[in-house]
CSV table of C-alpha atoms and ligand atoms in Angstrom, one decimal:
chain,number,residue,atom,x,y,z
K,1,MET,CA,-1.5,46.7,16.2
K,2,ASN,CA,-1.4,45.6,20.0
K,3,GLY,CA,0.7,43.0,21.4
K,4,ARG,CA,-2.2,40.3,21.3
K,5,ALA,CA,-3.1,41.1,17.7
K,6,LEU,CA,0.4,40.6,16.7
K,7,ALA,CA,0.4,37.5,18.4
K,8,VAL,CA,-2.6,35.9,17.2
K,9,GLY,CA,-1.6,37.2,13.7
K,10,LEU,CA,2.1,35.4,14.1
K,11,MET,CA,0.1,32.1,15.1
K,12,ALA,CA,-2.2,32.4,12.1
K,13,ALA,CA,0.8,32.8,9.9
K,14,TRP,CA,3.1,29.8,12.0
K,15,LEU,CA,-0.1,27.7,11.3
K,16,VAL,CA,-0.7,28.4,7.7
K,17,VAL,CA,3.4,27.8,7.1
K,18,SER,CA,3.2,24.4,9.2
K,19,GLY,CA,-0.3,23.7,7.7
K,20,ALA,CA,1.4,23.6,4.1
K,21,ALA,CA,4.4,22.2,5.0
K,22,ALA,CA,2.4,18.9,6.4
K,23,ARG,CA,1.9,16.9,4.0
K,24,GLU,CA,-0.1,13.2,4.1
K,25,LEU,CA,0.3,10.3,1.7
K,26,ARG,CA,-2.2,7.6,1.3
K,27,VAL,CA,-0.9,4.4,0.2
K,28,ALA,CA,-3.5,1.6,-0.5
K,29,ASP,CA,-3.0,-2.1,0.1
K,30,THR,CA,-5.7,-5.3,-0.8
K,31,HIS,CA,-4.9,-7.0,2.0
K,32,PRO,CA,-6.2,-6.6,5.9
K,33,ALA,CA,-4.3,-4.9,8.4
K,34,ASP,CA,-2.5,-8.0,10.2
K,35,TYR,CA,-1.2,-9.2,6.4
K,36,PRO,CA,2.8,-8.4,6.6
K,37,THR,CA,2.7,-6.4,3.4
K,38,VAL,CA,0.6,-3.8,5.6
K,39,GLN,CA,2.3,-4.1,8.4
K,40,ALA,CA,5.5,-3.3,6.5
K,41,LEU,CA,3.5,-0.4,5.4
K,42,GLN,CA,2.9,0.6,9.0
K,43,HIS,CA,6.3,0.4,9.8
K,44,MET,CA,7.4,2.8,7.0
K,45,ALA,CA,4.6,5.3,8.0
K,46,ARG,CA,6.0,5.2,11.8
K,47,LEU,CA,9.7,5.8,10.7
K,48,VAL,CA,8.8,8.6,8.0
K,49,GLY,CA,6.4,10.3,10.4
K,50,GLU,CA,9.2,10.4,13.4
K,51,ARG,CA,12.2,11.2,11.0
K,52,SER,CA,10.1,14.0,9.3
K,53,ARG,CA,8.7,15.6,12.8
K,54,GLY,CA,5.1,15.1,11.6
K,55,THR,CA,5.7,17.2,8.4
K,56,LEU,CA,5.4,13.9,6.2
K,57,THR,CA,2.6,11.4,7.2
K,58,ILE,CA,1.5,8.1,5.7
K,59,LYS,CA,-1.9,7.0,5.6
K,60,VAL,CA,-1.9,3.0,5.5
K,61,LEU,CA,-5.7,2.2,3.3
K,62,HIS,CA,-5.8,-1.5,3.7
K,63,SER,CA,-8.7,-3.8,3.1
K,64,GLN,CA,-9.3,-2.7,-0.6
K,65,VAL,CA,-10.7,0.7,0.8
K,66,MET,CA,-9.4,2.2,-2.4
K,67,GLY,CA,-10.7,-0.3,-4.9
K,68,ASP,CA,-9.1,-3.5,-6.5
K,69,GLU,CA,-5.6,-3.5,-7.1
K,70,TYR,CA,-6.0,-3.0,-10.8
K,71,GLU,CA,-7.9,0.6,-10.2
K,72,THR,CA,-5.3,1.5,-7.3
K,73,ILE,CA,-2.4,1.2,-10.3
K,74,GLN,CA,-4.6,3.6,-12.5
K,75,HIS,CA,-5.1,6.0,-9.5
K,76,VAL,CA,-1.6,6.1,-8.5
K,77,ARG,CA,-0.5,6.6,-12.2
K,78,ALA,CA,-3.1,9.5,-12.6
K,79,GLY,CA,-2.0,11.2,-9.2
K,80,ALA,CA,-4.9,10.6,-7.7
K,81,LEU,CA,-4.0,8.1,-5.3
K,82,ASP,CA,-0.3,9.1,-3.9
K,83,MET,CA,0.9,5.3,-3.0
K,84,ALA,CA,-0.2,1.7,-3.4
K,85,ARG,CA,1.5,-1.5,-2.5
K,86,VAL,CA,0.7,-4.2,-5.6
K,87,ASN,CA,1.8,-7.5,-6.9
K,88,LEU,CA,3.8,-7.1,-10.2
K,89,THR,CA,2.1,-9.2,-12.5
K,90,PRO,CA,-0.7,-6.9,-13.1
K,91,LEU,CA,1.6,-4.4,-13.8
K,92,ASN,CA,2.7,-6.9,-16.8
K,93,SER,CA,0.6,-5.0,-19.4
K,94,LEU,CA,1.6,-1.5,-18.6
K,95,VAL,CA,5.6,-2.5,-17.8
K,96,PRO,CA,6.8,-5.4,-20.3
K,97,GLU,CA,10.1,-5.2,-18.0
K,98,THR,CA,7.5,-6.8,-15.0
K,99,ILE,CA,6.9,-9.7,-17.0
K,100,VAL,CA,10.1,-11.7,-16.4
K,101,PRO,CA,9.5,-11.6,-12.6
K,102,SER,CA,6.2,-12.8,-13.0
K,103,LEU,CA,7.1,-15.7,-15.5
K,104,PRO,CA,6.5,-19.3,-14.1
K,105,TYR,CA,9.7,-21.1,-12.4
K,106,VAL,CA,12.0,-18.1,-13.0
K,107,PHE,CA,13.4,-18.1,-9.6
K,108,ARG,CA,14.8,-21.0,-8.1
K,109,SER,CA,14.4,-19.9,-4.4
K,110,ALA,CA,13.9,-16.5,-2.5
K,111,GLU,CA,17.4,-16.1,-2.0
K,112,HIS,CA,17.8,-16.4,-6.1
K,113,LEU,CA,14.6,-13.8,-5.9
K,114,HIS,CA,16.3,-11.2,-3.4
K,115,ARG,CA,19.8,-11.5,-5.5
K,116,VAL,CA,17.8,-10.9,-8.7
K,117,MET,CA,15.5,-7.9,-7.6
K,118,ASP,CA,18.2,-6.2,-5.2
K,119,GLY,CA,20.4,-6.1,-7.8
K,120,PRO,CA,21.0,-4.6,-11.3
K,121,ILE,CA,18.1,-6.5,-12.8
K,122,GLY,CA,15.5,-4.9,-10.0
K,123,ALA,CA,17.0,-1.6,-10.7
K,124,GLU,CA,16.6,-2.1,-14.6
K,125,ILE,CA,13.0,-2.8,-13.9
K,126,SER,CA,12.6,-0.2,-11.7
K,127,LYS,CA,13.7,2.5,-14.1
K,128,ALA,CA,11.2,0.7,-16.8
K,129,ILE,CA,8.2,1.2,-14.1
K,130,GLU,CA,9.6,5.1,-13.6
K,131,ARG,CA,8.9,5.7,-17.4
K,132,HIS,CA,5.1,4.8,-17.0
K,133,GLY,CA,4.1,7.4,-14.2
K,134,PHE,CA,5.5,5.9,-10.9
K,135,VAL,CA,8.4,5.6,-8.8
K,136,ALA,CA,9.2,1.9,-7.7
K,137,LEU,CA,10.3,2.3,-3.7
K,138,ALA,CA,10.6,-1.1,-2.8
K,139,TYR,CA,10.3,-4.6,-3.9
K,140,TYR,CA,8.7,-7.3,-1.1
K,141,ASP,CA,8.4,-10.9,-1.3
K,142,ALA,CA,5.3,-12.8,-2.1
K,143,GLY,CA,6.3,-16.6,-1.3
K,144,ALA,CA,5.4,-18.7,-3.8
K,145,ARG,CA,2.0,-19.2,-5.5
K,146,SER,CA,0.2,-22.6,-6.1
K,147,PHE,CA,-3.1,-23.8,-7.4
K,148,TYR,CA,-6.1,-24.4,-5.0
K,149,ASN,CA,-9.5,-25.3,-5.9
K,150,SER,CA,-12.9,-26.9,-5.0
K,151,ARG,CA,-13.3,-29.8,-6.8
K,152,HIS,CA,-10.2,-32.1,-6.5
K,153,PRO,CA,-6.4,-32.9,-5.7
K,154,ILE,CA,-3.8,-31.5,-8.4
K,155,THR,CA,-1.1,-33.7,-8.6
K,156,THR,CA,-0.1,-33.1,-12.3
K,157,PRO,CA,-1.1,-30.7,-15.0
K,158,ALA,CA,-3.5,-32.9,-16.5
K,159,ASP,CA,-5.4,-32.5,-13.5
K,160,LEU,CA,-6.2,-29.0,-14.2
K,161,LYS,CA,-7.8,-29.7,-17.8
K,162,GLY,CA,-11.0,-27.8,-17.7
K,163,LEU,CA,-11.2,-26.1,-14.5
K,164,ARG,CA,-12.1,-22.7,-14.4
K,165,ILE,CA,-9.1,-20.6,-12.4
K,166,ARG,CA,-8.8,-17.5,-11.6
K,167,VAL,CA,-6.0,-15.4,-12.5
K,168,GLN,CA,-4.8,-12.0,-11.4
K,169,GLN,CA,-5.1,-9.7,-14.6
K,170,SER,CA,-2.2,-10.4,-16.7
K,171,PRO,CA,-1.5,-11.8,-20.2
K,172,VAL,CA,1.1,-13.9,-18.4
K,173,ALA,CA,-0.8,-15.3,-15.8
K,174,GLU,CA,-3.5,-16.2,-18.6
K,175,ALA,CA,-1.0,-17.6,-21.0
K,176,MET,CA,0.5,-19.6,-18.2
K,177,VAL,CA,-3.1,-21.2,-16.9
K,178,ARG,CA,-3.9,-21.9,-20.5
K,179,ALA,CA,-0.7,-23.8,-21.0
K,180,LEU,CA,-1.8,-26.1,-18.3
K,181,GLY,CA,-5.1,-26.6,-19.7
K,182,ALA,CA,-7.4,-24.9,-17.7
K,183,ASP,CA,-9.7,-22.0,-18.4
K,184,ALA,CA,-7.9,-18.8,-17.5
K,185,GLN,CA,-10.7,-16.2,-15.6
K,186,PRO,CA,-9.0,-12.9,-14.7
K,187,LEU,CA,-10.9,-11.4,-12.0
K,188,PRO,CA,-10.1,-8.5,-9.1
K,189,TYR,CA,-8.9,-10.4,-6.1
K,190,GLY,CA,-12.1,-8.9,-4.1
K,191,GLN,CA,-14.3,-11.0,-6.2
K,192,VAL,CA,-12.3,-14.4,-5.7
K,193,GLY,CA,-14.3,-15.5,-2.7
K,194,ILE,CA,-17.7,-14.9,-4.0
K,195,GLY,CA,-16.7,-16.2,-7.3
K,196,LEU,CA,-15.5,-19.4,-5.4
K,197,ASP,CA,-19.1,-19.5,-3.2
K,198,ALA,CA,-21.0,-19.5,-6.0
K,199,GLY,CA,-19.2,-22.0,-8.2
K,200,VAL,CA,-18.5,-19.0,-10.9
K,201,ILE,CA,-14.8,-20.3,-10.6
K,202,ASP,CA,-13.4,-23.5,-9.6
K,203,GLY,CA,-9.8,-22.2,-8.2
K,204,ALA,CA,-7.7,-20.0,-8.2
K,205,GLU,CA,-3.8,-19.4,-7.1
K,206,ASN,CA,-2.0,-17.7,-4.5
K,207,ASN,CA,0.7,-17.9,-1.8
K,208,TRP,CA,-0.4,-19.7,1.4
K,209,THR,CA,-0.7,-16.5,3.5
K,210,ALA,CA,-3.2,-14.9,1.0
K,211,TYR,CA,-4.9,-18.1,0.6
K,212,HIS,CA,-5.4,-17.8,4.4
K,213,ALA,CA,-5.8,-14.1,4.9
K,214,SER,CA,-8.5,-13.9,2.2
K,215,GLY,CA,-10.9,-17.0,3.3
K,216,HIS,CA,-10.2,-18.6,0.2
K,217,CYS,CA,-9.7,-21.9,1.9
K,218,ARG,CA,-13.0,-21.9,3.3
K,219,SER,CA,-14.4,-23.1,-0.2
K,220,ALA,CA,-11.6,-24.2,-2.0
K,221,ARG,CA,-10.1,-26.8,-0.1
K,222,TYR,CA,-7.6,-28.7,-2.0
K,223,TYR,CA,-4.2,-26.9,-1.9
K,224,SER,CA,-1.4,-28.0,-4.6
K,225,PRO,CA,1.9,-26.7,-3.8
K,226,THR,CA,3.2,-26.2,-7.4
K,227,GLU,CA,4.9,-23.2,-6.9
K,228,HIS,CA,4.5,-22.1,-9.9
K,229,THR,CA,5.6,-18.0,-9.7
K,230,MET,CA,7.0,-15.8,-6.9
K,231,ALA,CA,6.1,-12.6,-8.5
K,232,PRO,CA,7.2,-10.0,-5.6
K,233,GLU,CA,5.3,-7.2,-4.8
K,234,VAL,CA,6.2,-3.8,-5.4
K,235,LEU,CA,5.4,-0.2,-3.7
K,236,LEU,CA,4.6,2.6,-6.1
K,237,ILE,CA,4.2,6.2,-5.8
K,238,SER,CA,2.9,8.3,-8.1
K,239,ARG,CA,5.6,9.9,-10.3
K,240,LYS,CA,3.4,13.3,-10.1
K,241,VAL,CA,3.6,13.3,-6.2
K,242,TRP,CA,6.9,12.3,-6.3
K,243,ASP,CA,8.4,15.1,-8.0
K,244,GLU,CA,6.0,17.6,-6.0
K,245,LEU,CA,8.6,16.3,-2.7
K,246,SER,CA,11.6,17.8,-1.5
K,247,ALA,CA,14.8,16.1,-2.1
K,248,ALA,CA,14.9,15.5,1.5
K,249,GLU,CA,11.6,14.0,1.9
K,250,GLN,CA,12.3,11.8,-1.0
K,251,VAL,CA,15.2,10.6,0.7
K,252,LEU,CA,13.2,9.8,4.2
K,253,LEU,CA,10.5,7.8,1.5
K,254,ARG,CA,13.4,5.8,0.4
K,255,GLN,CA,15.1,5.2,3.8
K,256,GLY,CA,11.3,4.3,5.2
K,257,ALA,CA,10.8,2.1,2.0
K,258,HIS,CA,14.1,0.2,2.6
K,259,HIS,CA,13.3,-0.4,6.2
K,260,SER,CA,10.0,-2.0,5.2
K,261,VAL,CA,11.7,-4.2,3.1
K,262,THR,CA,13.4,-6.0,6.2
K,263,THR,CA,10.0,-5.8,8.1
K,264,LEU,CA,8.6,-7.9,5.4
K,265,ARG,CA,11.0,-10.3,5.2
K,266,THR,CA,11.3,-10.7,8.8
K,267,LEU,CA,7.6,-11.3,9.0
K,268,TRP,CA,7.2,-12.7,6.0
K,269,PRO,CA,8.4,-16.7,6.9
K,270,ALA,CA,6.4,-17.1,10.3
K,271,HIS,CA,3.0,-15.6,9.0
K,272,GLU,CA,3.3,-18.2,5.9
K,273,ARG,CA,4.0,-21.1,8.4
K,274,ALA,CA,1.0,-19.7,10.5
K,275,ALA,CA,-1.1,-19.9,7.3
K,276,ARG,CA,0.1,-23.2,7.0
K,277,ASP,CA,-0.5,-24.8,9.9
K,278,ALA,CA,-4.1,-23.1,10.1
K,279,MET,CA,-4.7,-25.1,7.2
K,280,ALA,CA,-4.5,-28.3,8.9
K,281,GLY,CA,-7.0,-27.7,11.2
K,282,MET,CA,-9.5,-26.5,8.6
K,283,GLY,CA,-9.6,-29.5,6.9
K,284,VAL,CA,-7.7,-28.3,3.6
K,285,GLN,CA,-6.0,-31.2,2.0
K,286,THR,CA,-2.3,-30.8,0.6
K,287,SER,CA,-1.8,-32.6,-2.6
K,288,THR,CA,1.6,-34.1,-3.4
K,289,VAL,CA,2.5,-32.1,-6.7
K,290,ASP,CA,4.6,-33.6,-9.7
K,291,HIS,CA,6.7,-30.7,-9.9
K,292,ALA,CA,8.6,-31.9,-12.8
K,293,ALA,CA,5.2,-32.2,-14.9
K,294,PHE,CA,4.6,-28.8,-14.2
K,295,ALA,CA,7.9,-27.4,-15.4
K,296,LYS,CA,7.9,-29.4,-18.7
K,297,VAL,CA,4.8,-27.4,-19.6
K,298,LEU,CA,5.7,-24.0,-18.2
K,299,ARG,CA,9.4,-23.6,-18.7
K,300,PRO,CA,8.9,-23.2,-22.6
K,301,VAL,CA,6.2,-20.3,-21.5
K,302,GLN,CA,9.2,-18.3,-20.3
K,303,ASP,CA,10.8,-18.1,-23.5
K,304,ARG,CA,7.4,-17.7,-25.5
K,305,LEU,CA,6.4,-14.7,-23.1
K,306,ALA,CA,9.7,-13.1,-22.7
K,307,ASN,CA,9.1,-12.1,-26.6
K,308,THR,CA,11.2,-9.0,-26.9
K,309,ALA,CA,15.5,-8.6,-27.1
K,310,VAL,CA,14.8,-6.2,-23.9
K,311,LEU,CA,12.8,-9.4,-22.0
K,312,LYS,CA,15.0,-11.7,-23.7
K,313,ASP,CA,17.9,-10.3,-22.1
K,314,LEU,CA,16.3,-9.5,-19.0
K,315,LEU,CA,15.3,-13.2,-18.7
K,316,ARG,CA,18.8,-14.5,-19.7
K,317,ARG,CA,20.5,-12.7,-17.0
K,318,THR,CA,17.9,-13.5,-14.1
K,319,ARG,CA,18.6,-17.3,-15.2
K,320,ALA,CA,22.5,-16.6,-14.9
K,321,THR,CA,22.1,-14.9,-11.3
K,322,GLU,CA,23.5,-17.4,-9.0
W,401,GTR,C1,-1.6,-11.6,-3.6
W,401,GTR,C2,-1.0,-10.1,-3.5
W,401,GTR,C3,-2.0,-9.1,-4.1
W,401,GTR,C4,-2.6,-9.6,-5.2
W,401,GTR,C5,-3.2,-11.0,-4.9
W,401,GTR,C6,-4.1,-11.6,-6.4
W,401,GTR,O1,-0.7,-12.7,-3.5
W,401,GTR,O2,-0.3,-10.1,-2.4
W,401,GTR,O3,-1.5,-8.0,-4.0
W,401,GTR,O4,-2.2,-9.6,-6.2
W,401,GTR,O5,-2.3,-11.7,-4.7
W,401,GTR,O6,-3.9,-12.8,-6.4
W,401,GTR,O7,-4.7,-10.6,-7.2
């Protein structure tokens, strides 16, 4: 073999090795590019790409290009998609432990939520998630969810009677809305806008940021800050994919995820404020809510839905967390 042929051969071998070593992970998020969760994932992608010198990269697939949230959970579980940023509530059926942070009025404030999810309870929920084909890399704040509708202002639970309210695909979300006397309609997030426009549903519930980013505020102009749940988001990676990664790659991902939580917590308040401010100019009517009346109906739902010894214990410790 002459010198040139040797050099070409070596180059080809290097390409094969470096090609084999380089891995791209795809992460799905339902929200558009400028939404705080997507921004946090982009930040994580930059960090992991830099620190691995390009051998491990993350491609953020936002705006539902990978399907609705429930589908992405199934794909990640099967290993057909590497990662997904989803809300905890659609995981309720699969991982019962996620029910507790999804319960109405279970968190007293964002600080209480951080203490619960950053501490031993959050770690236990992550362990439970791992038993179902995922690894939970991070929990992100998602603000507080409130009702919005196209019919009338909601100030007490009685105002919800008979309204068709879209809920996330979860028995907890359904039970909660039914307890308030509304007709719970589980629907993928991507179909809520069409459902509102077509009059198939009267309303839904979400935080200010999603209400604005989704454009639901254009058809459902009554926003009622009931703030009934604060279910956080979770970044999932497929257990199958995780087990294929080296220990060093796993550390990089954990570090990147950790930084993305800080990014999210920094970005969230400003985005929420901006969404709220934008509403005033869009003719959204915000009602004054009788929180005590909502709590009276929804607090008993906590005990009804935390219906196993494990869930009762998680709920007791969540309540007891200062
Ligand atoms: C948003 C959340 C999404 C999705 C959506 C929904 O607040 O960020 O992941 O769960 O709510 O209502 O389906």
